[in-house]
Amino acid sequence: GVASNDLWSFDPATGAWTEVAVAGARPDIRFGHNAFYDRAKKRLVIALGQADGSTFFDDVWAFDAATASWSELGAGSSDKPEVRYGAGGAHDEASNRLIVSHGFTDQGRFDDSWTFDLTADRWTKLKTSGDVPVKRCLTRCVWRPSAKSMLLYGGQTDDNPFLGDVWSLDDAAAKWTEQQPTPSPGARNLYGASLDAAGARWYVTGGNTPDGPASDTWVYAMAMGTWTKLEAATPPPARYSSDAAIAGSTLYIFGGHDGSAEIADTWAADLG
């Protein structure tokens, strides 16, 4: 129920959480932001988000673990997306950029897409042609290196709180195309998601659905463009607003909301 700006680290070897002491300035409190690990510079990057009912952000920050310090990126960019939270975000590692799409403020939802160049330290709006996924928030995106495209799935729009559509944004053509894979995870928002880059698979877990919080996990095979539901002997309790991350061959999820209260448990699935 309260936004925060603390930072924590989870050690898979010990199964322990540790709060990270931060030196100097740090991002304002927020939720609904985008985050990814920049392996090239060994830093955590976050962007956008919301602090409360009327405070939204368009900033980008990076955390350097070596110095235990945050630094703001792109403050001098002449062009920026409108402030928002709940946008989809994808890290195009080869081109050293973050792509964000859609999102929400108290003024309404968006259907535009932007890139943040981590080398040039600036925002650029993507000019697409043709159909565009309906305005939405509470969605996620993932970059597909082999196809040089970005995938967007699900979320929430003005008259439909649970979307289940899948779209692909071709980078070279700057054009969206709706995908129709069968089967699919179905309509949901606020799901956890993490990319297994080595295996070219995107894992989606939980989320809020028309039937309430979900406990299922799906995997999207990048090369084939198909979804498969994973059958776990003991799935985590149903939840939405959780986060997910892959370390080695293990998928981790943390926290979220079970429909009645916030939860703070951590679960792991051996993907091998």
Tab-separated table of C-alpha atoms in Angstrom:
chain	number	residue	atom	x	y	z
A	1	GLY	CA	0.000	0.000	0.000
A	2	VAL	CA	3.024	2.330	0.153
A	3	ALA	CA	5.480	3.079	-2.673
A	4	SER	CA	9.170	2.726	-1.822
A	5	ASN	CA	12.656	3.283	-3.236
A	6	ASP	CA	14.649	0.708	-1.298
A	7	LEU	CA	16.863	-1.807	-3.094
A	8	TRP	CA	17.310	-5.483	-2.249
A	9	SER	CA	19.496	-8.326	-3.524
A	10	PHE	CA	18.657	-12.040	-3.560
A	11	ASP	CA	21.471	-14.613	-3.427
A	12	PRO	CA	20.376	-17.911	-5.042
A	13	ALA	CA	23.242	-19.741	-3.338
A	14	THR	CA	22.082	-18.916	0.182
A	15	GLY	CA	18.406	-18.174	-0.469
A	16	ALA	CA	18.784	-14.929	1.457
A	17	TRP	CA	17.576	-11.384	0.774
A	18	THR	CA	19.842	-8.455	1.719
A	19	GLU	CA	18.967	-4.776	1.629
A	20	VAL	CA	21.530	-2.867	-0.425
A	21	ALA	CA	23.027	0.222	1.205
A	22	VAL	CA	22.991	3.070	-1.309
A	23	ALA	CA	25.381	6.023	-1.373
A	24	GLY	CA	24.086	9.421	-2.469
A	25	ALA	CA	20.972	10.269	-4.468
A	26	ARG	CA	18.466	7.642	-5.520
A	27	PRO	CA	15.311	7.512	-7.676
A	28	ASP	CA	12.096	8.802	-6.152
A	29	ILE	CA	9.723	6.250	-4.640
A	30	ARG	CA	7.745	4.450	-7.336
A	31	PHE	CA	6.007	1.337	-8.627
A	32	GLY	CA	4.964	0.116	-12.059
A	33	HIS	CA	8.365	1.003	-13.516
A	34	ASN	CA	10.507	-0.937	-15.983
A	35	ALA	CA	13.794	-2.565	-14.988
A	36	PHE	CA	16.516	-4.657	-16.595
A	37	TYR	CA	20.143	-5.644	-16.026
A	38	ASP	CA	22.645	-4.032	-18.385
A	39	ARG	CA	25.283	-6.759	-18.633
A	40	ALA	CA	27.673	-4.634	-20.702
A	41	LYS	CA	28.105	-2.111	-17.879
A	42	LYS	CA	27.087	-4.396	-15.007
A	43	ARG	CA	24.323	-2.130	-13.805
A	44	LEU	CA	20.615	-2.166	-13.039
A	45	VAL	CA	18.565	0.273	-15.143
A	46	ILE	CA	15.059	1.459	-14.272
A	47	ALA	CA	12.708	3.799	-16.143
A	48	LEU	CA	9.339	5.525	-15.748
A	49	GLY	CA	6.819	4.585	-13.028
A	50	GLN	CA	4.357	6.120	-10.581
A	51	ALA	CA	4.696	7.388	-7.000
A	52	ASP	CA	1.050	7.990	-6.100
A	53	GLY	CA	-2.277	8.857	-7.670
A	54	SER	CA	-1.026	11.899	-9.544
A	55	THR	CA	2.779	11.645	-9.649
A	56	PHE	CA	4.287	9.834	-12.643
A	57	PHE	CA	7.817	9.766	-14.085
A	58	ASP	CA	9.685	9.889	-17.408
A	59	ASP	CA	13.171	9.494	-15.916
A	60	VAL	CA	15.844	6.783	-16.273
A	61	TRP	CA	18.274	5.731	-13.540
A	62	ALA	CA	21.173	3.254	-13.326
A	63	PHE	CA	22.542	1.500	-10.233
A	64	ASP	CA	26.247	0.602	-10.252
A	65	ALA	CA	26.853	-2.272	-7.846
A	66	ALA	CA	30.596	-1.567	-7.710
A	67	THR	CA	30.059	1.914	-6.253
A	68	ALA	CA	26.669	1.201	-4.645
A	69	SER	CA	25.342	4.367	-6.231
A	70	TRP	CA	22.531	5.533	-8.486
A	71	SER	CA	22.967	8.004	-11.354
A	72	GLU	CA	20.288	9.592	-13.516
A	73	LEU	CA	20.470	8.976	-17.274
A	74	GLY	CA	18.990	10.992	-20.115
A	75	ALA	CA	18.280	14.098	-18.062
A	76	GLY	CA	19.465	16.235	-20.988
A	77	SER	CA	17.430	14.409	-23.645
A	78	SER	CA	15.530	16.995	-25.689
A	79	ASP	CA	12.674	14.573	-26.354
A	80	LYS	CA	11.024	12.266	-23.820
A	81	PRO	CA	7.918	10.102	-23.549
A	82	GLU	CA	5.069	11.487	-21.525
A	83	VAL	CA	5.231	10.400	-17.897
A	84	ARG	CA	3.635	6.986	-17.320
A	85	TYR	CA	3.597	3.700	-15.445
A	86	GLY	CA	2.662	0.128	-16.384
A	87	ALA	CA	4.374	0.348	-19.789
A	88	GLY	CA	5.921	-2.652	-21.509
A	89	GLY	CA	9.717	-2.563	-21.608
A	90	ALA	CA	12.283	-4.577	-23.587
A	91	HIS	CA	16.083	-4.475	-23.539
A	92	ASP	CA	17.681	-4.757	-26.987
A	93	GLU	CA	21.133	-5.744	-25.779
A	94	ALA	CA	22.802	-5.820	-29.204
A	95	SER	CA	21.791	-2.222	-29.923
A	96	ASN	CA	22.290	-1.111	-26.325
A	97	ARG	CA	18.823	0.388	-25.933
A	98	LEU	CA	15.625	0.137	-23.938
A	99	ILE	CA	12.284	0.109	-25.778
A	100	VAL	CA	9.112	1.086	-23.925
A	101	SER	CA	5.585	0.891	-25.269
A	102	HIS	CA	2.100	1.865	-24.101
A	103	GLY	CA	1.427	2.663	-20.404
A	104	PHE	CA	-0.905	4.828	-18.324
A	105	THR	CA	-1.313	8.061	-16.362
A	106	ASP	CA	-4.320	9.553	-14.608
A	107	GLN	CA	-4.911	11.377	-17.918
A	108	GLY	CA	-5.421	8.107	-19.840
A	109	ARG	CA	-3.579	5.284	-21.610
A	110	PHE	CA	-0.979	5.357	-24.401
A	111	ASP	CA	-0.213	3.358	-27.564
A	112	ASP	CA	3.108	4.979	-28.528
A	113	SER	CA	6.596	3.445	-28.377
A	114	TRP	CA	9.974	4.979	-27.491
A	115	THR	CA	13.615	3.920	-27.403
A	116	PHE	CA	16.228	5.024	-24.912
A	117	ASP	CA	19.759	4.816	-26.344
A	118	LEU	CA	22.046	3.776	-23.483
A	119	THR	CA	25.115	4.962	-25.419
A	120	ALA	CA	23.835	8.345	-26.597
A	121	ASP	CA	21.838	8.801	-23.367
A	122	ARG	CA	18.679	10.037	-25.092
A	123	TRP	CA	15.082	9.181	-25.957
A	124	THR	CA	13.692	8.822	-29.503
A	125	LYS	CA	10.075	8.231	-30.458
A	126	LEU	CA	9.443	5.242	-32.727
A	127	LYS	CA	7.386	6.173	-35.766
A	128	THR	CA	5.358	3.118	-36.724
A	129	SER	CA	2.951	2.577	-39.613
A	130	GLY	CA	-0.257	0.569	-39.872
A	131	ASP	CA	-2.203	-0.989	-37.016
A	132	VAL	CA	-1.094	-0.426	-33.428
A	133	PRO	CA	-2.036	-2.498	-30.352
A	134	VAL	CA	-4.914	-0.839	-28.504
A	135	LYS	CA	-3.964	1.634	-25.772
A	136	ARG	CA	-3.125	-0.274	-22.616
A	137	CYS	CA	-1.110	-0.570	-19.412
A	138	LEU	CA	-0.068	-3.331	-16.968
A	139	THR	CA	1.560	-5.132	-19.899
A	140	ARG	CA	5.035	-6.461	-20.578
A	141	CYS	CA	7.283	-6.706	-23.619
A	142	VAL	CA	10.331	-8.746	-24.581
A	143	TRP	CA	12.990	-8.310	-27.278
A	144	ARG	CA	13.442	-11.166	-29.778
A	145	PRO	CA	17.071	-10.964	-31.008
A	146	SER	CA	16.752	-13.580	-33.776
A	147	ALA	CA	13.724	-11.855	-35.325
A	148	LYS	CA	14.858	-8.306	-34.441
A	149	SER	CA	11.420	-7.564	-33.116
A	150	MET	CA	9.637	-6.856	-29.852
A	151	LEU	CA	6.765	-8.901	-28.461
A	152	LEU	CA	3.914	-7.327	-26.452
A	153	TYR	CA	1.349	-9.435	-24.603
A	154	GLY	CA	-1.831	-8.764	-22.626
A	155	GLY	CA	-2.568	-5.933	-20.225
A	156	GLN	CA	-5.544	-3.693	-19.561
A	157	THR	CA	-7.362	-1.113	-21.704
A	158	ASP	CA	-10.164	1.397	-21.120
A	159	ASP	CA	-13.134	-0.920	-21.585
A	160	ASN	CA	-11.440	-4.289	-21.048
A	161	PRO	CA	-9.413	-4.974	-17.873
A	162	PHE	CA	-8.026	-8.275	-19.220
A	163	LEU	CA	-6.374	-8.437	-22.636
A	164	GLY	CA	-4.879	-11.623	-24.075
A	165	ASP	CA	-3.644	-10.479	-27.482
A	166	VAL	CA	-0.061	-10.844	-28.698
A	167	TRP	CA	1.646	-8.340	-31.019
A	168	SER	CA	5.061	-8.180	-32.656
A	169	LEU	CA	6.852	-4.940	-33.578
A	170	ASP	CA	9.256	-5.419	-36.492
A	171	ASP	CA	12.230	-3.148	-35.885
A	172	ALA	CA	13.312	-2.617	-39.508
A	173	ALA	CA	9.812	-2.062	-40.881
A	174	ALA	CA	8.605	-0.153	-37.795
A	175	LYS	CA	5.331	-2.045	-38.106
A	176	TRP	CA	3.126	-3.913	-35.628
A	177	THR	CA	1.586	-7.278	-36.533
A	178	GLU	CA	-0.901	-9.162	-34.382
A	179	GLN	CA	0.078	-12.760	-33.660
A	180	GLN	CA	-2.479	-15.489	-33.052
A	181	PRO	CA	-0.655	-18.363	-31.366
A	182	THR	CA	-2.697	-21.334	-30.129
A	183	PRO	CA	-2.700	-22.217	-27.301
A	184	SER	CA	-1.926	-19.039	-25.352
A	185	PRO	CA	-1.912	-17.960	-21.692
A	186	GLY	CA	-5.204	-16.110	-22.200
A	187	ALA	CA	-6.350	-12.729	-20.942
A	188	ARG	CA	-4.435	-11.255	-18.012
A	189	ASN	CA	-2.536	-8.262	-16.706
A	190	LEU	CA	0.106	-7.639	-14.028
A	191	TYR	CA	1.868	-10.943	-14.720
A	192	GLY	CA	5.517	-11.687	-13.956
A	193	ALA	CA	7.855	-12.288	-16.894
A	194	SER	CA	11.515	-13.079	-17.507
A	195	LEU	CA	13.630	-13.868	-20.557
A	196	ASP	CA	15.897	-16.899	-20.775
A	197	ALA	CA	18.217	-15.344	-23.361
A	198	ALA	CA	20.369	-18.453	-23.769
A	199	GLY	CA	17.372	-20.679	-24.411
A	200	ALA	CA	15.460	-18.036	-26.390
A	201	ARG	CA	12.403	-18.510	-24.198
A	202	TRP	CA	10.151	-16.002	-22.425
A	203	TYR	CA	8.509	-17.136	-19.202
A	204	VAL	CA	5.200	-15.661	-18.031
A	205	THR	CA	3.882	-16.478	-14.580
A	206	GLY	CA	0.722	-15.622	-12.654
A	207	GLY	CA	-1.185	-12.406	-13.254
A	208	ASN	CA	-4.681	-11.047	-12.758
A	209	THR	CA	-7.319	-12.750	-14.924
A	210	PRO	CA	-11.124	-12.650	-15.332
A	211	ASP	CA	-11.172	-15.536	-12.834
A	212	GLY	CA	-8.926	-13.785	-10.319
A	213	PRO	CA	-5.219	-14.209	-9.499
A	214	ALA	CA	-3.468	-16.996	-11.450
A	215	SER	CA	-0.786	-19.508	-10.492
A	216	ASP	CA	0.098	-20.931	-13.912
A	217	THR	CA	3.352	-20.503	-15.838
A	218	TRP	CA	3.747	-20.359	-19.621
A	219	VAL	CA	6.802	-20.324	-21.847
A	220	TYR	CA	7.039	-18.641	-25.250
A	221	ALA	CA	9.540	-20.215	-27.657
A	222	MET	CA	11.089	-17.371	-29.652
A	223	ALA	CA	12.110	-19.437	-32.662
A	224	MET	CA	8.732	-21.129	-33.104
A	225	GLY	CA	6.435	-18.354	-31.903
A	226	THR	CA	4.443	-20.780	-29.743
A	227	TRP	CA	3.256	-20.905	-26.121
A	228	THR	CA	3.467	-23.990	-23.886
A	229	LYS	CA	1.985	-24.317	-20.426
A	230	LEU	CA	4.366	-25.707	-17.825
A	231	GLU	CA	2.905	-28.325	-15.497
A	232	ALA	CA	4.410	-27.859	-12.037
A	233	ALA	CA	3.829	-30.401	-9.278
A	234	THR	CA	3.604	-27.645	-6.669
A	235	PRO	CA	2.938	-24.246	-8.253
A	236	PRO	CA	3.252	-21.060	-6.162
A	237	PRO	CA	0.013	-19.705	-4.700
A	238	ALA	CA	-1.962	-17.582	-7.172
A	239	ARG	CA	-0.866	-13.947	-7.424
A	240	TYR	CA	-0.476	-10.870	-9.570
A	241	SER	CA	1.988	-7.931	-9.447
A	242	SER	CA	4.862	-10.325	-8.760
A	243	ASP	CA	8.276	-10.071	-10.363
A	244	ALA	CA	10.278	-12.811	-12.053
A	245	ALA	CA	13.942	-13.395	-12.875
A	246	ILE	CA	16.051	-16.193	-14.300
A	247	ALA	CA	19.442	-17.106	-12.850
A	248	GLY	CA	21.197	-20.017	-14.525
A	249	SER	CA	18.536	-22.655	-15.165
A	250	THR	CA	16.222	-21.485	-12.385
A	251	LEU	CA	13.173	-19.228	-12.613
A	252	TYR	CA	12.508	-17.159	-9.482
A	253	ILE	CA	9.404	-15.179	-8.574
A	254	PHE	CA	8.956	-12.822	-5.659
A	255	GLY	CA	6.023	-11.177	-3.930
A	256	GLY	CA	2.868	-9.773	-5.428
A	257	HIS	CA	-0.764	-9.656	-4.347
A	258	ASP	CA	-3.079	-12.629	-3.836
A	259	GLY	CA	-6.290	-10.654	-4.283
A	260	SER	CA	-6.676	-9.794	-0.618
A	261	ALA	CA	-3.202	-8.863	0.645
A	262	GLU	CA	0.373	-8.217	-0.435
A	263	ILE	CA	2.714	-11.207	-0.108
A	264	ALA	CA	6.499	-11.440	0.260
A	265	ASP	CA	7.432	-15.038	-0.512
A	266	THR	CA	10.076	-16.257	-2.978
A	267	TRP	CA	9.664	-19.330	-5.190
A	268	ALA	CA	12.009	-21.139	-7.574
A	269	ALA	CA	11.418	-23.520	-10.489
A	270	ASP	CA	14.195	-25.687	-11.952
A	271	LEU	CA	13.797	-25.201	-15.694
A	272	GLY	CA	16.088	-28.099	-16.437
